[in-house]
XYZ file of C-alpha atoms in Angstrom:
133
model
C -6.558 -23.373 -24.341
C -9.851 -24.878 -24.649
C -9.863 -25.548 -20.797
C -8.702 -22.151 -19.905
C -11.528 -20.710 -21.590
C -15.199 -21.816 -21.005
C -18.168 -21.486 -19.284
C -16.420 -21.018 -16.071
C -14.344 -17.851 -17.716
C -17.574 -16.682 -18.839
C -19.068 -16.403 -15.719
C -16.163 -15.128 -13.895
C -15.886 -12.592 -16.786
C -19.546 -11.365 -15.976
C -19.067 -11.201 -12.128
C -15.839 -9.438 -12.996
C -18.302 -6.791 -14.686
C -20.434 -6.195 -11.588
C -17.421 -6.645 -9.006
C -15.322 -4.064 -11.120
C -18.343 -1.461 -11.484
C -18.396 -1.476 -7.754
C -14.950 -1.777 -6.838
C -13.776 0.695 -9.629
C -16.323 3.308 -8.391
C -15.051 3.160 -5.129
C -11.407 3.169 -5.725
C -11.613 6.259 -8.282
C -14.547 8.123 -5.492
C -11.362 7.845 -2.388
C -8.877 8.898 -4.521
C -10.631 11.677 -6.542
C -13.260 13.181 -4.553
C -12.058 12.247 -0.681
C -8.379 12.749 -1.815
C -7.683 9.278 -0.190
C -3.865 8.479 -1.753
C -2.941 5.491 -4.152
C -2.459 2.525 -1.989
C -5.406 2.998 0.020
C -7.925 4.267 -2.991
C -6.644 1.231 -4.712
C -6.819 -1.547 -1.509
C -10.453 0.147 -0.987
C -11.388 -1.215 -4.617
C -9.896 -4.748 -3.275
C -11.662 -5.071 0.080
C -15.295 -3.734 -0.946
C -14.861 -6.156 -3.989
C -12.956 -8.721 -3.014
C -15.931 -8.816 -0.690
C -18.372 -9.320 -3.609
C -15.925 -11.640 -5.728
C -15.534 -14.052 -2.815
C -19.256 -14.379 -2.774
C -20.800 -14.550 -6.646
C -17.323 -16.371 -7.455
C -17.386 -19.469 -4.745
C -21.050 -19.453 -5.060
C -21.425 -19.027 -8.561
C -18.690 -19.000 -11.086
C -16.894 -22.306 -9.392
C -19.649 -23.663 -7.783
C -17.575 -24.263 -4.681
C -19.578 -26.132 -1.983
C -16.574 -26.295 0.913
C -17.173 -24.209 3.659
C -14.302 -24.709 5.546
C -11.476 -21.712 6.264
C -8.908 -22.956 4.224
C -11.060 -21.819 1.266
C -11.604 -18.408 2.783
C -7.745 -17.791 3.696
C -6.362 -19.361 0.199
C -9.317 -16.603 -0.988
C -7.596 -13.559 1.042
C -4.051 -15.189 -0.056
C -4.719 -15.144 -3.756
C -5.815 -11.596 -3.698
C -3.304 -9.717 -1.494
C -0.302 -11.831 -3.950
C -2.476 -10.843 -7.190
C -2.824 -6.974 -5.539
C 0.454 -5.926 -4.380
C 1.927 -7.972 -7.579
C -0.539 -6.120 -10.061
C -0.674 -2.449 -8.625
C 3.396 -2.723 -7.444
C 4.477 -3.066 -11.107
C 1.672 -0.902 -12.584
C 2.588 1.826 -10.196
C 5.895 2.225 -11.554
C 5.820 1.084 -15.184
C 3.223 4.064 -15.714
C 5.299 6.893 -13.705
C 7.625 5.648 -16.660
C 5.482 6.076 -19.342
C 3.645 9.167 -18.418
C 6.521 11.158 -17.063
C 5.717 14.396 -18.662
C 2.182 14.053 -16.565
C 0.982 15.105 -13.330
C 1.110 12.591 -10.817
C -2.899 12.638 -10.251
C -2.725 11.796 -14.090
C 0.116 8.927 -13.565
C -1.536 7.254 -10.854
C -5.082 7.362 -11.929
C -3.271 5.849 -15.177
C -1.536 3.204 -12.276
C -4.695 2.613 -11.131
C -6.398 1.364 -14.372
C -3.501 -0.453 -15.366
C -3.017 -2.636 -12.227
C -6.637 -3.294 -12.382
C -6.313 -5.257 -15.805
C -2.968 -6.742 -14.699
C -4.973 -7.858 -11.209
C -8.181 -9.322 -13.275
C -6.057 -11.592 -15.697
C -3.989 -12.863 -12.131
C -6.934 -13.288 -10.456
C -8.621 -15.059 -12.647
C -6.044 -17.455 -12.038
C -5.615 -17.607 -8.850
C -9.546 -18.416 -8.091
C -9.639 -20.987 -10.683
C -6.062 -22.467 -10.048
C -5.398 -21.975 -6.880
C -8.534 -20.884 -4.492
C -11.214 -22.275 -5.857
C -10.018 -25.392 -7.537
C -11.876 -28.811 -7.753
């Protein structure tokens, strides 16, 4: 457990802050004020911040040096598995839960809950799988 959580989580933890302040803020924007529907208010969050993760994490959180494109595709990889994963079963689960509810009320609830099931996969992913040592 020790290894799972240290100064690496830390620091992804505090770019998580930034990159969800900007992604969140665009994802709630398309689907509340442009009227943009689930999947692509929700993949807007991903690419604008998936954008911004890629950068502060590679560069900062793991420290990753390799410039190559295997990096930058296992990158793309881990995010579209940890997205459709994360919003696919919060999507769902919450229609469930909040059936009494409007759907604008169910899937901005969606929304916020495949955003903490995407974080904790993420996290992950980076460490395990796209940025590992």
């Amino acid at each position: 457990m020790n290894k799972l959580i240290d100064k690496t989580t830390i620091k992804f933890l505090f770019v998580g802050v930034i990159n969800t302040f900007v992604g969140t803020g665009v994802m709630f924007l398309c689907y509340n004020l442009f009227e943009l529907s689930y999947w692509i208010s929700s993949a807007a969050n991903y690419v604008v911040g998936s954008v911004v993760s890629y950068l502060l994490n590679k560069y900062f959180t793991f420290q990753n040096k390799d410039r190559s494109l295997k990096i930058v595709f296992k990158f793309i990889l881990n995010i579209a598995l940890c997205y459709f994963i994360a919003y696919g079963a919060a999507k769902p689960l919450v229609r469930m839960a909040l059936s009494g509810y409007s759907v604008k009320v169910q899937d901005n609830g969606a929304m916020l809950v495949g955003m903490c099931l995407f974080v904790c996969l993420n996290y992950l992913g980076q460490r395990y799988f796209a940025f590992r040592k």
